[in-house]
XYZ file of C-alpha atoms in Angstrom:
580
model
C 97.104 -5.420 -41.176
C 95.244 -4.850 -37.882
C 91.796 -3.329 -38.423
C 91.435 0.465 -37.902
C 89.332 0.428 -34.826
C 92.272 -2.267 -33.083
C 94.687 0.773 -34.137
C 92.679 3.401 -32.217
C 92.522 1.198 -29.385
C 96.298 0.460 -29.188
C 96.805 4.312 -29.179
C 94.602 4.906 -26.066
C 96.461 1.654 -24.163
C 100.067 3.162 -25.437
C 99.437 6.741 -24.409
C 99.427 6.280 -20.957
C 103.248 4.482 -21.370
C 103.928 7.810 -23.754
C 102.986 10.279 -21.045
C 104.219 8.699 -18.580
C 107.489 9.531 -20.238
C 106.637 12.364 -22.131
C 108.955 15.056 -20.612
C 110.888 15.824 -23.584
C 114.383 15.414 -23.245
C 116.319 17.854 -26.330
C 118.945 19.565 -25.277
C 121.827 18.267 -27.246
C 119.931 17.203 -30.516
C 118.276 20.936 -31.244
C 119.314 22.954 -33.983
C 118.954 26.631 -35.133
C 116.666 26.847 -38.297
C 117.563 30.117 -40.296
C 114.572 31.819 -42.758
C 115.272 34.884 -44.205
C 111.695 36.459 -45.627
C 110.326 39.380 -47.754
C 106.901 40.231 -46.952
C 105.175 41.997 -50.048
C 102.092 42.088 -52.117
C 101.421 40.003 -55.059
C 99.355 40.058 -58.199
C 97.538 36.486 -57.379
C 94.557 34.312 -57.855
C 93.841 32.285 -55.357
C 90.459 31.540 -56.346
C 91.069 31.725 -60.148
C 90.175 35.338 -59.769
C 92.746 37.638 -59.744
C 93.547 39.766 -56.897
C 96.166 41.483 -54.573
C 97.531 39.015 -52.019
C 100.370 39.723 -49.500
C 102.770 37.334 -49.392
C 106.648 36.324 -48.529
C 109.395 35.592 -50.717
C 107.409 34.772 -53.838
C 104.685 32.349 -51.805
C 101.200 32.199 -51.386
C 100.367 30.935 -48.412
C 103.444 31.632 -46.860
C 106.910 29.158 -46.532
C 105.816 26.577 -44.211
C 108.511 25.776 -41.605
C 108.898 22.517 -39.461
C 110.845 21.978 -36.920
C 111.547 19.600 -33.590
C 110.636 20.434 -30.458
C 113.935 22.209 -28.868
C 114.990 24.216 -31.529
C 115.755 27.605 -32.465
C 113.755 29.187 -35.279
C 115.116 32.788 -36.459
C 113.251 34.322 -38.939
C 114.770 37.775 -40.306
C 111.886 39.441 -41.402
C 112.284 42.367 -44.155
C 109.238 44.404 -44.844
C 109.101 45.186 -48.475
C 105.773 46.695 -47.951
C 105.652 50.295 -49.373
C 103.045 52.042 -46.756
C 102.273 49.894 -43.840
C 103.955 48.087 -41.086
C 104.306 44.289 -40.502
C 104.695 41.553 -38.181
C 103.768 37.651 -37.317
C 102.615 35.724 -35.020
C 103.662 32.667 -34.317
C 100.100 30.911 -33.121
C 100.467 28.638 -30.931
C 104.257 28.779 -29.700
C 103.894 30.153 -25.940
C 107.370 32.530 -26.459
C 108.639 31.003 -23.008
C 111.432 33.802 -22.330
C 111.148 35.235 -25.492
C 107.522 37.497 -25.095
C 109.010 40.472 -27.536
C 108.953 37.661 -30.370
C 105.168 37.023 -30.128
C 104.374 39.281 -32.928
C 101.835 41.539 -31.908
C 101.751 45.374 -32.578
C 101.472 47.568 -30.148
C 101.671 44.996 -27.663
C 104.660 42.602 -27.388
C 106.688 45.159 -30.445
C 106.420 47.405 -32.348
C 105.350 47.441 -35.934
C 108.142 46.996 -38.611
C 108.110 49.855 -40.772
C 108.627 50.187 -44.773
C 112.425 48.487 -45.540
C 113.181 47.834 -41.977
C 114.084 43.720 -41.184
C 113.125 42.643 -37.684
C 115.079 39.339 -36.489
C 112.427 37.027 -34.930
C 113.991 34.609 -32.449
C 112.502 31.409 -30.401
C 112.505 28.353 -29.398
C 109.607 26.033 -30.382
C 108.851 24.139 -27.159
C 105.891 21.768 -27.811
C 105.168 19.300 -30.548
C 101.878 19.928 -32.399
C 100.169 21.212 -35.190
C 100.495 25.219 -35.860
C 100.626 28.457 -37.840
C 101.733 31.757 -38.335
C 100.182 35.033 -39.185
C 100.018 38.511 -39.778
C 98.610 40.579 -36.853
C 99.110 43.993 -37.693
C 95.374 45.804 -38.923
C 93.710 43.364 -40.640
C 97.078 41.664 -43.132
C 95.826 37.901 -41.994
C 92.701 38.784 -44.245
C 95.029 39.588 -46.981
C 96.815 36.730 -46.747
C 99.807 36.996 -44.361
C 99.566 33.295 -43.595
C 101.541 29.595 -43.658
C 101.679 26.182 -41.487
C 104.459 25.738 -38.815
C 104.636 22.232 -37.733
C 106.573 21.141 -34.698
C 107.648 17.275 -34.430
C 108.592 15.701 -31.410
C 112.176 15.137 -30.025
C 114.159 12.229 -31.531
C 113.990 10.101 -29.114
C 109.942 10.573 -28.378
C 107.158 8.686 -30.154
C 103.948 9.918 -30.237
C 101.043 8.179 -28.763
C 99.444 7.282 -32.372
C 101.060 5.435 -35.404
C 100.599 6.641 -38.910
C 102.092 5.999 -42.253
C 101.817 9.110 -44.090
C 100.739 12.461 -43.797
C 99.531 15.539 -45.276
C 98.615 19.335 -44.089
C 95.688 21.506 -44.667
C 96.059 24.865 -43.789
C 92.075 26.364 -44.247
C 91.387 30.161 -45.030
C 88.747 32.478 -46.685
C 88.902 34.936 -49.017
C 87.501 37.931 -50.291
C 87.582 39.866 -53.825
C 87.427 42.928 -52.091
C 90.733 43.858 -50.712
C 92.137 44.396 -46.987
C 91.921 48.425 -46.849
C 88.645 49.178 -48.092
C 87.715 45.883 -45.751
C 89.082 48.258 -42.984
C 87.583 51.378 -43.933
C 84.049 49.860 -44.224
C 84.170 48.600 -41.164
C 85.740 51.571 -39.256
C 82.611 53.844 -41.167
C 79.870 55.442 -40.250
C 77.321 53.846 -40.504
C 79.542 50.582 -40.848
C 79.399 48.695 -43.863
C 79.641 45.230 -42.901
C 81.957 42.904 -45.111
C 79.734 39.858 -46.102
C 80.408 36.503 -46.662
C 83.630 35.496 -48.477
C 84.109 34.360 -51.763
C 85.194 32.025 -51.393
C 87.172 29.196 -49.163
C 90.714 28.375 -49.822
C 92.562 25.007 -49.198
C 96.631 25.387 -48.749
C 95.667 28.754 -50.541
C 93.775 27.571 -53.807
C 90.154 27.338 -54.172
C 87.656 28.228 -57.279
C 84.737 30.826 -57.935
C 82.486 30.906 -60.085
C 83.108 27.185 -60.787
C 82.971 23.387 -59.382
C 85.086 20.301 -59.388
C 81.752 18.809 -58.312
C 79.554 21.519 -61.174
C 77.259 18.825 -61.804
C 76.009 18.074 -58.353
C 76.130 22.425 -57.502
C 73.385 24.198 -56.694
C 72.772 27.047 -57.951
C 74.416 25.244 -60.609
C 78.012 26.113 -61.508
C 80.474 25.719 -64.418
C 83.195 23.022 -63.698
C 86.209 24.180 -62.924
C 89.085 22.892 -66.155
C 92.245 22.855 -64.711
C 95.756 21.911 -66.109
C 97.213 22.049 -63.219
C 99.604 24.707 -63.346
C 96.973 27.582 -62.109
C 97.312 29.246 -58.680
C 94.346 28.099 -57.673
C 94.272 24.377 -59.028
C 93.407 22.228 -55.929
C 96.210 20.166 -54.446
C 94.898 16.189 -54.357
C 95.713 14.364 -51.775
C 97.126 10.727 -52.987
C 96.832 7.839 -50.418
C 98.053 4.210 -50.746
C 95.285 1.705 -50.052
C 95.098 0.346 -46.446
C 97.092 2.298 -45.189
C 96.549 5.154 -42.264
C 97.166 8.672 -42.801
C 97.923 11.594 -40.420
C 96.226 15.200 -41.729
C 96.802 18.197 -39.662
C 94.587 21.177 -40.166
C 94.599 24.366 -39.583
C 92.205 27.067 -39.945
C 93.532 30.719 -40.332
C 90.169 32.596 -41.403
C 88.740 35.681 -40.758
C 85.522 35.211 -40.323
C 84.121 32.057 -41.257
C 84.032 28.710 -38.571
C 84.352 25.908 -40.863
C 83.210 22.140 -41.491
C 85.725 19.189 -42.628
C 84.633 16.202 -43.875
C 86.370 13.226 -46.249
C 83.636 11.321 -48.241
C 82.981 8.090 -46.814
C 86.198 8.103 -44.476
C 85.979 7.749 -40.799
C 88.471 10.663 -39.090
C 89.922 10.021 -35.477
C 90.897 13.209 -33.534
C 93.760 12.941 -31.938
C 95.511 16.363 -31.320
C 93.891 19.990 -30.870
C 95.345 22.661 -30.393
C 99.441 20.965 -29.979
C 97.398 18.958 -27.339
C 97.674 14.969 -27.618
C 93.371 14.238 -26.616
C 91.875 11.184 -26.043
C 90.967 9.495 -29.647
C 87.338 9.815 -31.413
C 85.801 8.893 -34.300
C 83.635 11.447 -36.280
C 82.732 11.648 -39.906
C 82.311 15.528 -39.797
C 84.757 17.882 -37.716
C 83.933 21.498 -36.661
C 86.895 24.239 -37.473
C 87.197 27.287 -36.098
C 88.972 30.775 -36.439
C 92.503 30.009 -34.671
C 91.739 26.338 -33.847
C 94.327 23.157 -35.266
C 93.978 19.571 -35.289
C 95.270 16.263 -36.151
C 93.538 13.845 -37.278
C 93.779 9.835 -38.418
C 92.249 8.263 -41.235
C 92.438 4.428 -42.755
C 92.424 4.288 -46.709
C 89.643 1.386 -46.714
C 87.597 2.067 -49.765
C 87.217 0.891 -52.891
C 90.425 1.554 -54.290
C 88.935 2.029 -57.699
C 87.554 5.458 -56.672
C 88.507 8.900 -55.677
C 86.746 10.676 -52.716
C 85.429 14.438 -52.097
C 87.166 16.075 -49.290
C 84.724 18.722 -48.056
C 84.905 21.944 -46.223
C 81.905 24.082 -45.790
C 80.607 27.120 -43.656
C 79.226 26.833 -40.109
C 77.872 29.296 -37.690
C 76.894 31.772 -40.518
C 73.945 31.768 -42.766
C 76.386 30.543 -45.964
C 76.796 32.547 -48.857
C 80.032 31.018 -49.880
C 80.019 27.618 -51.793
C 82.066 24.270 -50.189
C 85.892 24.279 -50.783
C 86.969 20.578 -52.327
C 89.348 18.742 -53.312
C 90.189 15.396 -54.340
C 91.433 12.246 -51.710
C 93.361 9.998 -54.728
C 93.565 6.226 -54.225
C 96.868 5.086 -56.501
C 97.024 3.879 -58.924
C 93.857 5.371 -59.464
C 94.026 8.828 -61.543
C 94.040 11.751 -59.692
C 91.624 13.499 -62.920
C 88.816 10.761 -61.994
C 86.691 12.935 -60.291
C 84.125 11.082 -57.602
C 81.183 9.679 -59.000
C 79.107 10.635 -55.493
C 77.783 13.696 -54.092
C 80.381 15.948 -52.000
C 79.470 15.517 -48.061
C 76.892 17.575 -46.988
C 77.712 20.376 -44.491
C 75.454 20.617 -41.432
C 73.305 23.479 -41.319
C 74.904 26.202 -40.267
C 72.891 26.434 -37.002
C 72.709 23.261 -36.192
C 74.784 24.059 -32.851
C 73.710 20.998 -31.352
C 75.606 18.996 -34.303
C 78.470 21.835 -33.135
C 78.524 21.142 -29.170
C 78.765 17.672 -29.861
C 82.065 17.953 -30.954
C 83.510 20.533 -29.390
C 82.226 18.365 -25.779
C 83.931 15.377 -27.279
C 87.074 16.961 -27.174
C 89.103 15.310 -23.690
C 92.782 15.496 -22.688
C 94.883 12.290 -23.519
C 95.051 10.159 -20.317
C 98.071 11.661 -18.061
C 98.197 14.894 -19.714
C 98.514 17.544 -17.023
C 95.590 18.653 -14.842
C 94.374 21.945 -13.935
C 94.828 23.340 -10.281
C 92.016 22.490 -8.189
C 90.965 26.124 -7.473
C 91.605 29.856 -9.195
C 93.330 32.758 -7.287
C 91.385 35.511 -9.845
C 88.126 35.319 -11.724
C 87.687 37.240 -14.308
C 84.047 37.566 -16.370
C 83.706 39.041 -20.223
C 81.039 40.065 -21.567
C 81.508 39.836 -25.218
C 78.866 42.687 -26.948
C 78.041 44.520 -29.705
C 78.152 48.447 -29.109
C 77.808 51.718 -30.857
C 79.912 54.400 -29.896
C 79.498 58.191 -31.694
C 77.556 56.270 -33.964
C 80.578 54.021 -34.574
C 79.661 49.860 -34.446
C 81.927 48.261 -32.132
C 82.600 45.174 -30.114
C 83.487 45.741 -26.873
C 84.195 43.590 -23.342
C 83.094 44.698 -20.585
C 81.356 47.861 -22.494
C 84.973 48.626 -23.119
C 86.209 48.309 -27.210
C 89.965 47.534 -26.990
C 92.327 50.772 -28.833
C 96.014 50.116 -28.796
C 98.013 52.390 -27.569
C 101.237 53.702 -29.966
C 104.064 51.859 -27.011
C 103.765 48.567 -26.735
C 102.966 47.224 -23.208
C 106.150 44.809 -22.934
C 108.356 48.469 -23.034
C 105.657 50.905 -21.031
C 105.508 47.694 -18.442
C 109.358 46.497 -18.371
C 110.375 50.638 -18.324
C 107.749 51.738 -16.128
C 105.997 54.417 -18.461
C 102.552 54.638 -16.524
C 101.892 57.290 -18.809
C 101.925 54.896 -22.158
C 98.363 53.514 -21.264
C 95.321 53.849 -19.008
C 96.489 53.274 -15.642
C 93.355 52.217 -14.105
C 92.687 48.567 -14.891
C 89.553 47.059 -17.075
C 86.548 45.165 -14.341
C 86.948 42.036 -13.517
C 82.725 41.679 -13.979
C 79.268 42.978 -15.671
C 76.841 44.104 -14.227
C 74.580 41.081 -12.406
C 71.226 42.333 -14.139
C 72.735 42.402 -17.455
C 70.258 40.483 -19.657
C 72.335 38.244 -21.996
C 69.315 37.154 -24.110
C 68.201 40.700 -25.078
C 70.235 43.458 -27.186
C 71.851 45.828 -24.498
C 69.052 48.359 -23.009
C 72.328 50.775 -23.480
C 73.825 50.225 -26.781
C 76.861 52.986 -25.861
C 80.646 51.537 -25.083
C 83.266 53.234 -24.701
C 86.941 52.747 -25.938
C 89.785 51.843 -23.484
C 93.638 50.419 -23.380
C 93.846 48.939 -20.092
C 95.700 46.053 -18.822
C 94.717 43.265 -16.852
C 97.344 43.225 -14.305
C 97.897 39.399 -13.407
C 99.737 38.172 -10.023
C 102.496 35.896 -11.636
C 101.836 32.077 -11.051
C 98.393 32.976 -10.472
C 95.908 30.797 -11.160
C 92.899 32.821 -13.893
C 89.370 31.750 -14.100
C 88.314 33.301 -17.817
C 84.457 33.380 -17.725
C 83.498 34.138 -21.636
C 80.190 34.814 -21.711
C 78.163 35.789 -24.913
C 75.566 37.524 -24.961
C 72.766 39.294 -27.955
C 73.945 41.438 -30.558
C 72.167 44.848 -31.463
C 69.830 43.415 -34.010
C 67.767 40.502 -32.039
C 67.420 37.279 -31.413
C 71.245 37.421 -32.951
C 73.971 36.221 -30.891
C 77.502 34.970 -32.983
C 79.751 32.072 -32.610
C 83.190 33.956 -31.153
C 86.488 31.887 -31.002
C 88.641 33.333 -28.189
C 92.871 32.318 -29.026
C 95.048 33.432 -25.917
C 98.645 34.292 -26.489
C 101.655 32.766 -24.686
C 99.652 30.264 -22.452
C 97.721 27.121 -23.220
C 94.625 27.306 -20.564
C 91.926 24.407 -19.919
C 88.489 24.383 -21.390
C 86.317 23.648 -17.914
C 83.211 23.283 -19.896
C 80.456 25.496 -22.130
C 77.000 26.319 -20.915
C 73.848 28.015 -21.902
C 72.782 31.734 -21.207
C 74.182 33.633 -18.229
C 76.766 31.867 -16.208
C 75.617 31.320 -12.566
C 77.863 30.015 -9.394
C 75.767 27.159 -10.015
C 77.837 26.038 -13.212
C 81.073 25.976 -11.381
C 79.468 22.540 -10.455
C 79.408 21.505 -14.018
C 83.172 22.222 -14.411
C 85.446 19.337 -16.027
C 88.055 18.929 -13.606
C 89.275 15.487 -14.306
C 90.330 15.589 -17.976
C 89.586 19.475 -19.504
C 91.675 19.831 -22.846
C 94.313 21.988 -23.386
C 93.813 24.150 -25.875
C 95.120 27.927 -27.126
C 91.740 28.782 -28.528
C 88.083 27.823 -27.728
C 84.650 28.969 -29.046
C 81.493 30.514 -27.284
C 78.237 29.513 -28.514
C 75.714 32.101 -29.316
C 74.105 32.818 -26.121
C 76.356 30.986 -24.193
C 79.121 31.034 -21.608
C 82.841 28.931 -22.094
C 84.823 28.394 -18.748
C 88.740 28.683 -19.091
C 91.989 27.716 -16.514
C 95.321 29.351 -17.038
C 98.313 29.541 -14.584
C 100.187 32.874 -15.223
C 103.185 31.965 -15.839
C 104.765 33.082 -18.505
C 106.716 36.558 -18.215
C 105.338 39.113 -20.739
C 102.464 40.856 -21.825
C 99.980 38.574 -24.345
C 96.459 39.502 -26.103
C 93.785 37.802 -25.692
C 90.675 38.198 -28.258
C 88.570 36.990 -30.472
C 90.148 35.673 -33.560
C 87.707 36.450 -36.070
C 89.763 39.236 -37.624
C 86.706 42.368 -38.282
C 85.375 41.372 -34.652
C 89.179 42.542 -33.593
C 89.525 45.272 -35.501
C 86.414 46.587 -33.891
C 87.477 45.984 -30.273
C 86.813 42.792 -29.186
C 90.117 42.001 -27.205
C 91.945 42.275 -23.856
C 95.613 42.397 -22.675
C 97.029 40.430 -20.125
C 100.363 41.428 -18.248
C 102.209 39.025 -16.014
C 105.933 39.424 -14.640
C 107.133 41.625 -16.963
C 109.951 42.302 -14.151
C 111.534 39.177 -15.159
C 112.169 39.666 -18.743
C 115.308 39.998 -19.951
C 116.584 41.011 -23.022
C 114.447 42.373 -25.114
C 115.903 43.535 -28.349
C 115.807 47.632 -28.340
C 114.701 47.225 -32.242
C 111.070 45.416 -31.018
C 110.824 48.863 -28.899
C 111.921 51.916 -31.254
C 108.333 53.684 -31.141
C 106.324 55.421 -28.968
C 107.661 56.237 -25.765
C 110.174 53.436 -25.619
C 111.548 54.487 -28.591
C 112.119 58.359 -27.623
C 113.721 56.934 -24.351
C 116.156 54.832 -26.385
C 116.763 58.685 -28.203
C 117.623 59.998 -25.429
C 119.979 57.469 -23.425
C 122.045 58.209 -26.592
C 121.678 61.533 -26.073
């Protein structure tokens, strides 16, 4: 068999035949994939401690649905929740002509109430690596969660060869549940939620105990399984010499996340449902609302079992490493590794951080981004008080939905649903990023960024100190409905002088990218997608506090929109009285 390193070098000579060809032709060979769901809560223990989860039909995570790129997925979605409204997102899938099915409250539909079913409907357009979630208060916390993985066409290869292949979907979890999480945070003063309990691998992970208990520190019990427990860890068995495909995920809250597979070298290869051009690393950064693909050759001693590692970044950790177990057969999967777990960088070590993240390129031939931007727009991402409130806020505005969802106001032309007059475009040019703001005070708004369709949007994230100082947080930013291009990152306050530094010759595509603490990330969309999408920070408490915008873009042409994604708010008293 040809050496690992000849493998990753035939995938960078064969993807520029696979994109030169990659224009995926499906129509003919797509089908219609039916899922009929319950969501409700569940007595669970995901960590071997038993809590409340909320999950569908039974699962925890959720079902996990694959498909091929061109067909239909319709997911009728019951809510079987007693007191609260529901819906998912589908992260990831850009909802080309379908923008009511994006699954956003209060901005793309409305929320389904108690023993209502919603029918989601869409077609999943791009191959790659994805998930679904809750995003209606803070329900992805409580678990609202599962993998949807899109393969490519029939008659497409993809630019990498693999023999097997296994999926990781990564979230975090605390003991506390999601409605006192809420209420703490929406309190005065605000009682922040800490550090999770704990970190969860395809939903299981362990407290108060360690597969690895004699290598813990503080030390820690180890964890007896039999198997059969909710929150045994699922091993992952591999065949000697040969090359494995693992996508991963990473769902949670609050916590950016480290990967690492003892002793195994890892070749990225997809971000995002983005082929990239291949690297080798031994350690991979994770964040909130971020998916890759990676390839890895089973090439050690086959007599042994290997840790596979995920630990905290960007936080001060307070939550011990999630593990598992990579199995070599025939070798028993109860042989636990005789070595140490990997190690996960300090959690500011953002140099270790930035290394990655800049090593991340678009595959040769994968489109490029338009030379030059119609509309710049600059957010300030900051920490606020308001009435004595905490929030986060852009542009000293902290984003409050309004009751109508802006697909319906928009489409319908109810200027009353929402402010009329638009969020800035800019900060103030003396605003001192380094520093906590001179004027702590925001204010709360529901404005829309109005954008000219097939426009071409400059996003200028730019970071900047919390209250407290010297604090400044990692923020992962996930747009809806578009992919965009990641131009580059910088240090402190963006300057005209950076546009210079842009990455205009091979800028990844991506759905979600981080800003360093202190720092500024550059981002290239083309608005062109019909609808209206939110764009925020994934890191679920920073969103519940405000830290979001809304985009709008040729709402005109939409067609179709189901009247039961629109039965609230105004919308839905206008549907009352048409009948009437």
């Amino acid at each position: 068999m040809a050496s690992f390193a000849t493998t990753c070098a035939v995938v960078i000579i064969y993807s520029l035949c696979f994109l030169s060809t990659l224009i995926e032709s499906y129509k003919g060979s797509s089908k219609t994939l039916y899922f009929k769901w319950k969501v409700e809560y569940m007595h669970w223990s995901p960590d071997c401690n038993e809590g409340v989860v909320m999950g569908i039909n039974g699962q925890f995570p959720g079902p996990t649905i694959r498909a091929r790129v061109g067909d239909t997925v319709v997911v009728e979605l019951t809510n079987k929740l007693h007191t609260e409204g529901v819906v998912i997102h589908w992260h990831g899938i850009r909802q080309i002509g379908t923008p009511w099915a994006d699954g956003t409250a209060a901005i793309s539909q409305c929320a389904i109430n108690p023993g209502e079913t919603f029918m989601y409907k869409f077609i999943v357009d791009k191959a790659g690596t994805y998930f679904y979630h809750g995003h209606y208060g803070m329900q992805r916390s409580a678990g609202l969660y599962g993998s949807l993985i899109v393969d490519v066409a029939e008659n497409v290869k993809e630019p990498f060869r693999y023999d097997g292949e296994f999926n990781l979907l990564l979230s975090d979890w605390w003991h506390k549940n999601v409605h006192e999480q809420e209420l703490d945070l929406s309190s005065n003063p605000m009682r922040w939620i800490g550090e999770p309990q704990s970190l969860l691998l395809n939903g299981r992970g362990q407290y108060n105990c360690s597969l690895a208990s004699q290598f813990s520190s503080p030390p820690l019990s180890r964890c007896k399984f039999t198997g059969t427990e909710q929150c045994a860890p699922q091993t992952m068995t591999v065949e000697p010499n040969k090359i494995y495909r693992l996508r991963i995920a990473s769902t949670t809250s609050l916590s950016s996340l480290n990967l690492a597979i003892g002793n195994h070298k890892m070749v990225v290869v997809e971000a995002d449902g983005n082929y990239v051009e291949p690297f080798s690393v031994y350690d991979m950064d994770i964040y909130s609302g971020e998916s890759y693909s990676i390839l890895f050759k089973a090439d050690q001693n086959p007599a042994q079992n290997y840790w596979i590692s995920v630990g905290v970044r960007g936080r001060k950790p307070n939550t011990p490493q999630a593990l598992t177990i990579l199995n070599y057969s025939p070798t028993s999967s109860k042989n636990l590794p005789t070595s140490r777990p990997p190690t996960t960088p300090l959690w500011n070590d953002y140099n270790h951080s930035k290394s990655f993240t800049n090593s991340i390129k678009a595959l040769r031939g994968s489109p490029k981004p338009p030379k030059t931007y119609n509309r710049r727009i600059m957010l300030l991402n900051t920490q606020n008080k308001m009435n004595g409130f905490t929030k986060w806020a852009i542009n000293n505005i902290s984003l409050s939905l309004p009751v109508t969802p802006y697909l319906g106001s928009i489409k319908y032309n109810l200027n009353n649903a929402f402010t009329n007059s638009p969020p800035p475009d800019t900060f103030s040019p003396v605003y001192d990023v380094m520093r906590p703001p001179v004027n702590p005070n925001t204010t709360q708004g529901d404005g829309v960024y109005m954008l000219r369709f097939n426009s071409t949007i400059d996003i200028i994230l730019q970071n900047a100190n919390a209250l407290a100082d010297n604090v400044s947080e990692i923020h992962p930013w996930h747009l809806h409905g578009h992919d965009f291009w990641v131009l580059g990152y910088g240090e402190k306050k963006f300057t005209k002088k950076d546009v210079f530094k842009f990455n205009l010759k091979n800028p990844p595509l991506r759905n979600s990218a981080v800003i360093f603490p202190h720092g500024w990330t550059a981002l290239r969309f083309v608005a062109d997608n019909p609808g209206a999408w939110a764009f925020h920070c994934h890191i679920e408490p920073h969103l519940h506090m405000g830290m979001g915008v809304v985009f709008a873009e040729g709402i005109y042409l939409v067609k179709n929109i189901p009247k039961e994604a629109l039965t609230c708010g105004l919308t839905g008293k206008m549907f009352i009285d048409k009948k009437l």
